PDB file of C-alpha atoms and ligand atoms in Angstrom:
ATOM      1  CA  MET S   1       0.000   0.000   0.000  1.00 85.00           C
ATOM      2  CA  ALA S   2       1.410   3.394  -0.993  1.00 95.00           C
ATOM      3  CA  GLU S   3       1.751   5.860   1.872  1.00 97.00           C
ATOM      4  CA  ILE S   4       0.682   9.490   1.614  1.00 98.00           C
ATOM      5  CA  VAL S   5       3.242  11.286   3.762  1.00 98.00           C
ATOM      6  CA  GLY S   6       1.934  14.826   3.398  1.00 98.00           C
ATOM      7  CA  ALA S   7       0.955  17.711   1.190  1.00 99.00           C
ATOM      8  CA  TYR S   8       2.780  20.797  -0.021  1.00 98.00           C
ATOM      9  CA  PHE S   9       0.877  23.800  -1.365  1.00 99.00           C
ATOM     10  CA  THR S  10       2.371  26.814  -3.094  1.00 98.00           C
ATOM     11  CA  SER S  11       1.658  29.671  -5.459  1.00 98.00           C
ATOM     12  CA  HIS S  12       3.223  29.209  -8.897  1.00 98.00           C
ATOM     13  CA  VAL S  13       3.890  32.742 -10.172  1.00 98.00           C
ATOM     14  CA  PRO S  14       6.187  32.590 -13.257  1.00 98.00           C
ATOM     15  CA  ALA S  15       8.240  35.583 -12.046  1.00 97.00           C
ATOM     16  CA  ILE S  16       9.585  33.276  -9.283  1.00 98.00           C
ATOM     17  CA  GLY S  17      11.429  31.405 -12.061  1.00 97.00           C
ATOM     18  CA  GLY S  18      12.978  34.684 -13.211  1.00 97.00           C
ATOM     19  CA  ALA S  19      14.118  35.448  -9.647  1.00 98.00           C
ATOM     20  CA  ILE S  20      15.682  31.964  -9.356  1.00 98.00           C
ATOM     21  CA  ALA S  21      17.444  32.365 -12.729  1.00 97.00           C
ATOM     22  CA  ARG S  22      18.918  35.727 -11.606  1.00 97.00           C
ATOM     23  CA  GLY S  23      19.821  34.437  -8.125  1.00 98.00           C
ATOM     24  CA  ASP S  24      17.568  37.090  -6.570  1.00 98.00           C
ATOM     25  CA  GLN S  25      16.328  34.945  -3.664  1.00 98.00           C
ATOM     26  CA  GLN S  26      17.853  37.295  -1.076  1.00 98.00           C
ATOM     27  CA  ALA S  27      16.775  40.553  -2.757  1.00 98.00           C
ATOM     28  CA  PRO S  28      14.403  42.587  -0.534  1.00 98.00           C
ATOM     29  CA  TYR S  29      11.443  42.041  -2.860  1.00 98.00           C
ATOM     30  CA  TRP S  30      11.890  38.257  -2.950  1.00 98.00           C
ATOM     31  CA  LYS S  31      13.374  37.311   0.418  1.00 98.00           C
ATOM     32  CA  PRO S  32      10.084  37.145   2.395  1.00 98.00           C
ATOM     33  CA  PHE S  33       8.765  34.690  -0.180  1.00 98.00           C
ATOM     34  CA  PHE S  34      11.856  32.479  -0.531  1.00 98.00           C
ATOM     35  CA  ASP S  35      12.303  32.429   3.261  1.00 98.00           C
ATOM     36  CA  GLY S  36       9.193  30.246   3.350  1.00 98.00           C
ATOM     37  CA  PHE S  37      10.991  27.343   1.647  1.00 98.00           C
ATOM     38  CA  PRO S  38      13.822  26.049   3.884  1.00 98.00           C
ATOM     39  CA  PRO S  39      11.213  24.355   6.149  1.00 98.00           C
ATOM     40  CA  VAL S  40       9.546  22.786   3.090  1.00 98.00           C
ATOM     41  CA  ARG S  41      12.903  21.447   1.884  1.00 98.00           C
ATOM     42  CA  ALA S  42      13.860  20.119   5.325  1.00 98.00           C
ATOM     43  CA  TRP S  43      10.488  18.374   5.566  1.00 98.00           C
ATOM     44  CA  LEU S  44      10.909  16.791   2.109  1.00 98.00           C
ATOM     45  CA  GLU S  45      14.414  15.642   3.110  1.00 98.00           C
ATOM     46  CA  ARG S  46      12.877  13.856   6.077  1.00 98.00           C
ATOM     47  CA  MET S  47       9.896  12.459   4.173  1.00 98.00           C
ATOM     48  CA  LYS S  48      11.909  11.143   1.214  1.00 98.00           C
ATOM     49  CA  PRO S  49       8.933  10.870  -1.157  1.00 98.00           C
ATOM     50  CA  ASP S  50       9.174   8.676  -4.264  1.00 98.00           C
ATOM     51  CA  VAL S  51       6.119  10.095  -6.009  1.00 98.00           C
ATOM     52  CA  VAL S  52       4.325  13.431  -6.338  1.00 99.00           C
ATOM     53  CA  VAL S  53       0.633  13.479  -7.168  1.00 99.00           C
ATOM     54  CA  SER S  54      -0.008  17.060  -8.253  1.00 99.00           C
ATOM     55  CA  PHE S  55      -3.097  19.193  -8.762  1.00 99.00           C
ATOM     56  CA  SER S  56      -2.614  22.268 -10.917  1.00 98.00           C
ATOM     57  CA  ASN S  57      -4.074  24.048 -13.908  1.00 98.00           C
ATOM     58  CA  ASP S  58      -2.734  24.205 -17.426  1.00 98.00           C
ATOM     59  CA  HIS S  59      -2.075  27.761 -18.672  1.00 97.00           C
ATOM     60  CA  GLY S  60      -2.565  27.246 -22.407  1.00 96.00           C
ATOM     61  CA  LEU S  61       0.300  24.836 -23.053  1.00 96.00           C
ATOM     62  CA  ASN S  62      -1.769  21.645 -23.475  1.00 97.00           C
ATOM     63  CA  PHE S  63      -5.302  22.985 -23.692  1.00 97.00           C
ATOM     64  CA  PHE S  64      -6.519  26.268 -25.079  1.00 94.00           C
ATOM     65  CA  LEU S  65      -9.958  27.827 -24.774  1.00 93.00           C
ATOM     66  CA  ASP S  66     -11.316  25.730 -27.670  1.00 96.00           C
ATOM     67  CA  THR S  67     -10.593  22.372 -25.965  1.00 96.00           C
ATOM     68  CA  MET S  68     -10.754  22.364 -22.197  1.00 98.00           C
ATOM     69  CA  PRO S  69     -11.067  19.193 -20.116  1.00 98.00           C
ATOM     70  CA  THR S  70     -12.505  19.781 -16.660  1.00 98.00           C
ATOM     71  CA  PHE S  71     -10.211  17.149 -15.129  1.00 98.00           C
ATOM     72  CA  ALA S  72      -7.175  15.800 -17.013  1.00 98.00           C
ATOM     73  CA  VAL S  73      -4.876  13.083 -15.662  1.00 99.00           C
ATOM     74  CA  GLY S  74      -1.401  12.530 -17.087  1.00 98.00           C
ATOM     75  CA  ALA S  75      -0.502   8.899 -17.789  1.00 98.00           C
ATOM     76  CA  ALA S  76       2.965   9.183 -19.287  1.00 98.00           C
ATOM     77  CA  GLU S  77       6.436   7.896 -18.378  1.00 98.00           C
ATOM     78  CA  GLU S  78       7.867  11.390 -18.770  1.00 98.00           C
ATOM     79  CA  TYR S  79       6.719  14.994 -18.900  1.00 98.00           C
ATOM     80  CA  HIS S  80       8.678  17.692 -20.663  1.00 98.00           C
ATOM     81  CA  ASN S  81       8.573  21.275 -19.473  1.00 98.00           C
ATOM     82  CA  ALA S  82       7.940  24.118 -21.886  1.00 97.00           C
ATOM     83  CA  ASP S  83       7.575  27.864 -21.438  1.00 94.00           C
ATOM     84  CA  GLU S  84       4.224  29.308 -22.503  1.00 91.00           C
ATOM     85  CA  GLY S  85       5.812  32.695 -23.130  1.00 93.00           C
ATOM     86  CA  TRP S  86       7.228  34.015 -19.841  1.00 95.00           C
ATOM     87  CA  GLY S  87      10.855  33.804 -20.984  1.00 94.00           C
ATOM     88  CA  LEU S  88      11.647  31.209 -18.324  1.00 95.00           C
ATOM     89  CA  PRO S  89      14.401  28.611 -18.634  1.00 94.00           C
ATOM     90  CA  VAL S  90      13.220  25.172 -19.765  1.00 96.00           C
ATOM     91  CA  TYR S  91      13.465  22.985 -16.676  1.00 97.00           C
ATOM     92  CA  LYS S  92      14.398  19.336 -16.268  1.00 97.00           C
ATOM     93  CA  THR S  93      12.106  16.637 -17.632  1.00 98.00           C
ATOM     94  CA  MET S  94       9.942  14.977 -14.979  1.00 98.00           C
ATOM     95  CA  ARG S  95       9.758  11.193 -14.762  1.00 98.00           C
ATOM     96  CA  GLY S  96       6.192   9.894 -14.689  1.00 98.00           C
ATOM     97  CA  HIS S  97       4.632   6.927 -12.913  1.00 98.00           C
ATOM     98  CA  ALA S  98       2.288   5.752 -15.642  1.00 98.00           C
ATOM     99  CA  ALA S  99       1.164   2.602 -13.795  1.00 98.00           C
ATOM    100  CA  LEU S 100       0.055   4.624 -10.775  1.00 98.00           C
ATOM    101  CA  SER S 101      -1.569   7.176 -13.094  1.00 99.00           C
ATOM    102  CA  TRP S 102      -3.692   4.446 -14.659  1.00 98.00           C
ATOM    103  CA  HIS S 103      -4.612   3.132 -11.230  1.00 98.00           C
ATOM    104  CA  VAL S 104      -5.722   6.644 -10.217  1.00 98.00           C
ATOM    105  CA  ILE S 105      -7.678   6.980 -13.476  1.00 99.00           C
ATOM    106  CA  GLU S 106      -9.382   3.610 -12.881  1.00 98.00           C
ATOM    107  CA  GLY S 107     -10.365   4.762  -9.398  1.00 98.00           C
ATOM    108  CA  LEU S 108     -11.645   8.128 -10.565  1.00 99.00           C
ATOM    109  CA  VAL S 109     -13.746   6.631 -13.359  1.00 98.00           C
ATOM    110  CA  ALA S 110     -15.110   3.962 -10.994  1.00 98.00           C
ATOM    111  CA  ASP S 111     -16.123   6.864  -8.732  1.00 98.00           C
ATOM    112  CA  GLU S 112     -17.922   8.438 -11.743  1.00 98.00           C
ATOM    113  CA  PHE S 113     -15.400  11.197 -12.488  1.00 98.00           C
ATOM    114  CA  ASP S 114     -15.255  11.281 -16.284  1.00 97.00           C
ATOM    115  CA  VAL S 115     -11.644  12.366 -16.662  1.00 98.00           C
ATOM    116  CA  THR S 116      -9.560  13.030 -19.758  1.00 98.00           C
ATOM    117  CA  THR S 117      -6.531  10.729 -19.960  1.00 98.00           C
ATOM    118  CA  CYS S 118      -3.344  12.279 -21.309  1.00 98.00           C
ATOM    119  CA  GLN S 119      -0.594   9.932 -22.430  1.00 98.00           C
ATOM    120  CA  ARG S 120       1.237  13.030 -23.620  1.00 98.00           C
ATOM    121  CA  MET S 121       1.315  16.136 -21.472  1.00 98.00           C
ATOM    122  CA  LEU S 122       3.648  19.104 -21.169  1.00 98.00           C
ATOM    123  CA  VAL S 123       4.203  20.698 -17.777  1.00 98.00           C
ATOM    124  CA  ASP S 124       4.240  24.468 -17.360  1.00 98.00           C
ATOM    125  CA  HIS S 125       5.266  26.877 -14.575  1.00 98.00           C
ATOM    126  CA  ALA S 126       2.454  25.512 -12.372  1.00 98.00           C
ATOM    127  CA  LEU S 127       4.631  22.431 -11.736  1.00 98.00           C
ATOM    128  CA  SER S 128       8.157  23.476 -12.661  1.00 98.00           C
ATOM    129  CA  ILE S 129       8.194  26.431 -10.217  1.00 98.00           C
ATOM    130  CA  PRO S 130       6.981  24.371  -7.217  1.00 98.00           C
ATOM    131  CA  PHE S 131       9.575  21.675  -8.089  1.00 98.00           C
ATOM    132  CA  GLU S 132      12.375  24.267  -8.400  1.00 98.00           C
ATOM    133  CA  LEU S 133      11.356  25.714  -5.034  1.00 98.00           C
ATOM    134  CA  ALA S 134      11.261  22.288  -3.383  1.00 98.00           C
ATOM    135  CA  TRP S 135      14.450  20.769  -4.841  1.00 98.00           C
ATOM    136  CA  PRO S 136      16.603  23.705  -6.007  1.00 97.00           C
ATOM    137  CA  ASP S 137      19.870  21.747  -6.191  1.00 94.00           C
ATOM    138  CA  ALA S 138      18.673  18.429  -7.613  1.00 97.00           C
ATOM    139  CA  ALA S 139      20.567  17.150 -10.673  1.00 97.00           C
ATOM    140  CA  GLN S 140      17.441  15.111 -11.422  1.00 97.00           C
ATOM    141  CA  TRP S 141      14.003  15.407  -9.788  1.00 98.00           C
ATOM    142  CA  PRO S 142      13.947  12.868  -6.950  1.00 98.00           C
ATOM    143  CA  VAL S 143      10.280  11.941  -7.506  1.00 98.00           C
ATOM    144  CA  ARG S 144       8.076  10.461 -10.203  1.00 98.00           C
ATOM    145  CA  LEU S 145       4.962  12.406 -11.144  1.00 98.00           C
ATOM    146  CA  VAL S 146       1.234  11.779 -11.503  1.00 99.00           C
ATOM    147  CA  PRO S 147      -0.092  15.155 -12.730  1.00 99.00           C
ATOM    148  CA  ILE S 148      -3.779  16.040 -12.461  1.00 99.00           C
ATOM    149  CA  GLY S 149      -5.040  19.141 -14.236  1.00 98.00           C
ATOM    150  CA  ILE S 150      -8.130  21.038 -13.110  1.00 98.00           C
ATOM    151  CA  ASN S 151      -9.794  23.607 -15.336  1.00 98.00           C
ATOM    152  CA  THR S 152      -9.538  26.913 -13.464  1.00 98.00           C
ATOM    153  CA  VAL S 153      -9.449  28.911 -16.702  1.00 97.00           C
ATOM    154  CA  GLN S 154     -12.461  28.508 -19.000  1.00 97.00           C
ATOM    155  CA  HIS S 155     -15.927  28.690 -17.440  1.00 97.00           C
ATOM    156  CA  PRO S 156     -17.872  26.681 -16.443  1.00 98.00           C
ATOM    157  CA  LEU S 157     -15.349  25.560 -13.802  1.00 98.00           C
ATOM    158  CA  PRO S 158     -15.903  22.564 -11.513  1.00 98.00           C
ATOM    159  CA  SER S 159     -17.276  23.468  -8.084  1.00 98.00           C
ATOM    160  CA  ALA S 160     -15.026  23.509  -5.032  1.00 99.00           C
ATOM    161  CA  LYS S 161     -17.140  20.666  -3.623  1.00 98.00           C
ATOM    162  CA  ARG S 162     -16.482  18.598  -6.741  1.00 98.00           C
ATOM    163  CA  CYS S 163     -12.738  19.296  -6.535  1.00 99.00           C
ATOM    164  CA  LEU S 164     -12.626  18.167  -2.900  1.00 99.00           C
ATOM    165  CA  ALA S 165     -14.495  14.992  -3.885  1.00 99.00           C
ATOM    166  CA  LEU S 166     -12.048  14.443  -6.764  1.00 99.00           C
ATOM    167  CA  GLY S 167      -9.142  14.706  -4.342  1.00 99.00           C
ATOM    168  CA  ARG S 168     -10.781  12.251  -1.968  1.00 99.00           C
ATOM    169  CA  SER S 169     -11.240   9.764  -4.790  1.00 99.00           C
ATOM    170  CA  VAL S 170      -7.542  10.154  -5.650  1.00 99.00           C
ATOM    171  CA  HIS S 171      -6.750   9.523  -1.972  1.00 98.00           C
ATOM    172  CA  ARG S 172      -8.628   6.213  -2.060  1.00 98.00           C
ATOM    173  CA  ALA S 173      -6.838   5.207  -5.268  1.00 98.00           C
ATOM    174  CA  ILE S 174      -3.372   5.949  -3.863  1.00 98.00           C
ATOM    175  CA  HIS S 175      -4.299   4.137  -0.680  1.00 96.00           C
ATOM    176  CA  SER S 176      -5.288   1.029  -2.621  1.00 97.00           C
ATOM    177  CA  TRP S 177      -2.122   1.009  -4.773  1.00 98.00           C
ATOM    178  CA  PRO S 178      -0.172  -2.146  -3.861  1.00 97.00           C
ATOM    179  CA  GLY S 179       3.286  -0.548  -4.266  1.00 95.00           C
ATOM    180  CA  GLY S 180       5.251   0.753  -1.292  1.00 95.00           C
ATOM    181  CA  GLU S 181       5.829   4.275  -2.646  1.00 98.00           C
ATOM    182  CA  ARG S 182       5.903   7.304  -0.387  1.00 98.00           C
ATOM    183  CA  VAL S 183       3.640   9.939  -1.928  1.00 98.00           C
ATOM    184  CA  VAL S 184       3.567  13.700  -1.465  1.00 98.00           C
ATOM    185  CA  VAL S 185       0.509  15.529  -2.747  1.00 98.00           C
ATOM    186  CA  ILE S 186       1.063  18.981  -4.252  1.00 98.00           C
ATOM    187  CA  GLY S 187      -1.516  21.703  -4.892  1.00 99.00           C
ATOM    188  CA  THR S 188      -0.319  24.770  -6.796  1.00 98.00           C
ATOM    189  CA  GLY S 189      -1.626  28.206  -7.723  1.00 98.00           C
ATOM    190  CA  GLY S 190      -3.461  30.935  -5.867  1.00 97.00           C
ATOM    191  CA  LEU S 191      -3.912  32.398  -3.512  1.00 98.00           C
ATOM    192  CA  SER S 192      -5.868  35.537  -4.366  1.00 98.00           C
ATOM    193  CA  HIS S 193      -4.906  37.220  -7.630  1.00 98.00           C
ATOM    194  CA  GLN S 194      -6.465  38.732 -10.703  1.00 98.00           C
ATOM    195  CA  LEU S 195      -4.341  39.372 -13.783  1.00 98.00           C
ATOM    196  CA  ASP S 196      -6.886  40.957 -16.099  1.00 95.00           C
ATOM    197  CA  GLY S 197      -9.850  43.284 -16.400  1.00 96.00           C
ATOM    198  CA  PRO S 198     -10.852  46.251 -14.251  1.00 97.00           C
ATOM    199  CA  ARG S 199      -9.870  44.405 -11.035  1.00 98.00           C
ATOM    200  CA  ALA S 200      -6.327  43.525 -12.257  1.00 98.00           C
ATOM    201  CA  GLY S 201      -4.064  43.508  -9.201  1.00 98.00           C
ATOM    202  CA  PHE S 202      -6.903  42.516  -6.856  1.00 98.00           C
ATOM    203  CA  MET S 203      -5.912  40.494  -3.766  1.00 98.00           C
ATOM    204  CA  ASN S 204      -7.851  39.563  -0.622  1.00 98.00           C
ATOM    205  CA  LYS S 205      -5.886  38.891   2.559  1.00 98.00           C
ATOM    206  CA  ASP S 206      -9.010  38.047   4.568  1.00 98.00           C
ATOM    207  CA  TYR S 207     -10.147  35.373   2.138  1.00 98.00           C
ATOM    208  CA  ASP S 208      -6.626  33.940   1.858  1.00 98.00           C
ATOM    209  CA  ARG S 209      -6.380  33.712   5.648  1.00 98.00           C
ATOM    210  CA  PHE S 210      -9.795  32.020   5.746  1.00 98.00           C
ATOM    211  CA  CYS S 211      -8.542  29.435   3.238  1.00 98.00           C
ATOM    212  CA  MET S 212      -5.246  28.778   5.049  1.00 98.00           C
ATOM    213  CA  ASP S 213      -6.902  28.662   8.485  1.00 98.00           C
ATOM    214  CA  ASN S 214      -9.459  26.060   7.384  1.00 98.00           C
ATOM    215  CA  LEU S 215      -7.436  23.963   4.950  1.00 98.00           C
ATOM    216  CA  SER S 216      -6.179  21.453   7.508  1.00 98.00           C
ATOM    217  CA  ALA S 217      -9.141  20.942   9.863  1.00 98.00           C
ATOM    218  CA  ASP S 218     -12.233  21.984   7.900  1.00 98.00           C
ATOM    219  CA  PRO S 219     -11.688  21.895   4.107  1.00 98.00           C
ATOM    220  CA  GLU S 220     -15.482  21.789   3.643  1.00 98.00           C
ATOM    221  CA  ALA S 221     -15.471  25.448   4.707  1.00 98.00           C
ATOM    222  CA  LEU S 222     -13.706  26.232   1.427  1.00 98.00           C
ATOM    223  CA  THR S 223     -16.415  24.484  -0.587  1.00 98.00           C
ATOM    224  CA  ARG S 224     -19.456  26.498   0.537  1.00 98.00           C
ATOM    225  CA  ASP S 225     -18.883  29.369  -1.895  1.00 98.00           C
ATOM    226  CA  SER S 226     -20.005  29.034  -5.502  1.00 98.00           C
ATOM    227  CA  ILE S 227     -17.401  29.439  -8.244  1.00 98.00           C
ATOM    228  CA  HIS S 228     -18.671  32.951  -8.969  1.00 98.00           C
ATOM    229  CA  GLU S 229     -18.383  33.806  -5.292  1.00 98.00           C
ATOM    230  CA  ILE S 230     -14.814  32.416  -5.202  1.00 98.00           C
ATOM    231  CA  VAL S 231     -13.957  34.536  -8.245  1.00 98.00           C
ATOM    232  CA  ARG S 232     -15.395  37.555  -6.430  1.00 98.00           C
ATOM    233  CA  LEU S 233     -13.447  36.749  -3.235  1.00 98.00           C
ATOM    234  CA  ALA S 234     -10.157  35.509  -4.715  1.00 98.00           C
ATOM    235  CA  GLY S 235      -9.992  37.051  -8.192  1.00 98.00           C
ATOM    236  CA  THR S 236     -10.318  35.495 -11.637  1.00 98.00           C
ATOM    237  CA  GLN S 237      -7.020  33.602 -11.228  1.00 98.00           C
ATOM    238  CA  GLY S 238      -7.310  33.230  -7.468  1.00 98.00           C
ATOM    239  CA  VAL S 239      -9.837  30.525  -8.286  1.00 98.00           C
ATOM    240  CA  GLU S 240      -6.715  28.354  -8.657  1.00 98.00           C
ATOM    241  CA  VAL S 241      -7.420  27.637  -4.984  1.00 99.00           C
ATOM    242  CA  LEU S 242      -9.470  24.762  -6.477  1.00 99.00           C
ATOM    243  CA  ASN S 243      -6.109  22.970  -6.931  1.00 99.00           C
ATOM    244  CA  TRP S 244      -5.404  23.406  -3.218  1.00 99.00           C
ATOM    245  CA  ILE S 245      -8.842  22.065  -2.304  1.00 99.00           C
ATOM    246  CA  ALA S 246      -8.403  18.949  -4.465  1.00 99.00           C
ATOM    247  CA  ALA S 247      -4.914  18.352  -3.042  1.00 99.00           C
ATOM    248  CA  ARG S 248      -6.305  18.688   0.471  1.00 99.00           C
ATOM    249  CA  GLY S 249      -8.867  16.004  -0.385  1.00 99.00           C
ATOM    250  CA  ALA S 250      -6.093  13.719  -1.641  1.00 99.00           C
ATOM    251  CA  LEU S 251      -4.149  14.104   1.616  1.00 98.00           C
ATOM    252  CA  GLY S 252      -6.874  12.242   3.513  1.00 98.00           C
ATOM    253  CA  PRO S 253      -9.539  12.677   6.164  1.00 98.00           C
ATOM    254  CA  SER S 254      -7.597  14.490   8.865  1.00 97.00           C
ATOM    255  CA  ALA S 255      -4.586  16.742   8.660  1.00 98.00           C
ATOM    256  CA  ARG S 256      -2.464  19.036  10.738  1.00 98.00           C
ATOM    257  CA  GLU S 257      -0.551  22.108   9.652  1.00 98.00           C
ATOM    258  CA  LEU S 258       3.249  21.983   9.870  1.00 98.00           C
ATOM    259  CA  HIS S 259       4.236  25.182   8.105  1.00 98.00           C
ATOM    260  CA  ARG S 260       2.885  28.250   6.375  1.00 98.00           C
ATOM    261  CA  ASN S 261       4.239  31.381   4.760  1.00 98.00           C
ATOM    262  CA  TYR S 262       2.252  34.221   3.202  1.00 98.00           C
ATOM    263  CA  HIS S 263       3.569  37.276   1.423  1.00 98.00           C
ATOM    264  CA  ILE S 264       1.947  40.049  -0.638  1.00 97.00           C
ATOM    265  CA  PRO S 265       2.660  40.600  -3.480  1.00 96.00           C
ATOM    266  CA  ILE S 266       4.796  38.388  -5.647  1.00 97.00           C
ATOM    267  CA  SER S 267       4.150  39.792  -9.089  1.00 97.00           C
ATOM    268  CA  ASN S 268       0.345  40.191  -8.968  1.00 97.00           C
ATOM    269  CA  THR S 269      -0.295  37.423  -6.487  1.00 98.00           C
ATOM    270  CA  ALA S 270      -0.774  36.964  -2.759  1.00 98.00           C
ATOM    271  CA  ALA S 271       1.792  34.175  -2.497  1.00 98.00           C
ATOM    272  CA  ALA S 272       1.207  31.394   0.013  1.00 98.00           C
ATOM    273  CA  THR S 273       3.064  28.220   0.936  1.00 98.00           C
ATOM    274  CA  MET S 274       1.871  25.487   3.298  1.00 99.00           C
ATOM    275  CA  VAL S 275       2.850  21.988   4.423  1.00 99.00           C
ATOM    276  CA  LEU S 276       0.265  19.642   5.938  1.00 98.00           C
ATOM    277  CA  GLU S 277       0.696  16.128   7.312  1.00 98.00           C
ATOM    278  CA  PRO S 278      -1.882  13.411   7.926  1.00 98.00           C
ATOM    279  CA  ALA S 279      -3.038  13.795  11.538  1.00 96.00           C
TER     280      ALA S 279
HETATM  281  C1  DHB B   1       0.879  35.232 -12.163  1.00 57.26           C
HETATM  282  C2  DHB B   1       0.236  34.303 -11.343  1.00 57.26           C
HETATM  283  C3  DHB B   1      -0.170  33.066 -11.856  1.00 57.26           C
HETATM  284  O1  DHB B   1      -0.841  32.126 -11.125  1.00 57.26           O
HETATM  285  C4  DHB B   1       0.095  32.728 -13.170  1.00 57.26           C
HETATM  286  O2  DHB B   1      -0.252  31.507 -13.609  1.00 57.26           O
HETATM  287  C5  DHB B   1       0.725  33.653 -14.005  1.00 57.26           C
HETATM  288  C6  DHB B   1       1.110  34.902 -13.508  1.00 57.26           C
HETATM  289  C7  DHB B   1       1.350  36.557 -11.638  1.00 57.26           C
HETATM  290  O3  DHB B   1       1.029  36.933 -10.504  1.00 57.26           O
HETATM  291  O4  DHB B   1       2.093  37.237 -12.351  1.00 57.26           O
HETATM  292 FE1   FE B   2      -1.550  30.431 -12.466  1.00 57.26          FE
END
């Protein structure tokens, strides 16, 4: 039986990749954000995960507005990174765990989630930035990947309740996997931000705190708002919190918070980082 050892949540702002490339981690603008990561790295060192099951959204690299799966699960043996136009370096290729991906897909479909299966999938800054932050010095990523994409881009979006249920189904699938892998769940994106329209630059500290305060003990609290209400509270891109909610579901029934960091702004985003463990 695979073991879920914990969950790591972080914002995935592309400008973080620029700061890493320039070595700007200690610059005054960036330091409060990067200072949130030594505890994440120390925790990963202790946990020694073999596999990451990730929840994130594609930003136009695999799916554009004309073809948008609500839930897409990668089932490949490797995932190449590409830059959708931010001018970021191309990061290391991620090794997949296709057999576990198919097991997760079987579980999701048995639970009546009609997912899109992707035997080819590129990864964008939503995964490469969290990996760079977690393992900055790795010659090769130390984990194999099962990537799950949630549509947070093209309405209609799945409800927060549905995303939590999706995560819980993934939890059951990982739990029933006969291998002995140690699994870390990752949720990326958010927290509050809006990149476009009259509210560009919008952030909401109170809503972000509400999300972080309830994520471990009462994730249902994050599912009571409709998608339109979440967009109002978190911003058009802040709705990426759906990835956090699904990842929280995948962690399992009870959780405790080990670490959090929150800093406004990184680029246009209220940047948050958390680590949770099964309680
Ligand atoms: C920014 C944030 C994102 O989540 C993203 O995908 C792209 C850009 C930003 O704040 O600049
Ligand atoms: Fe994003």
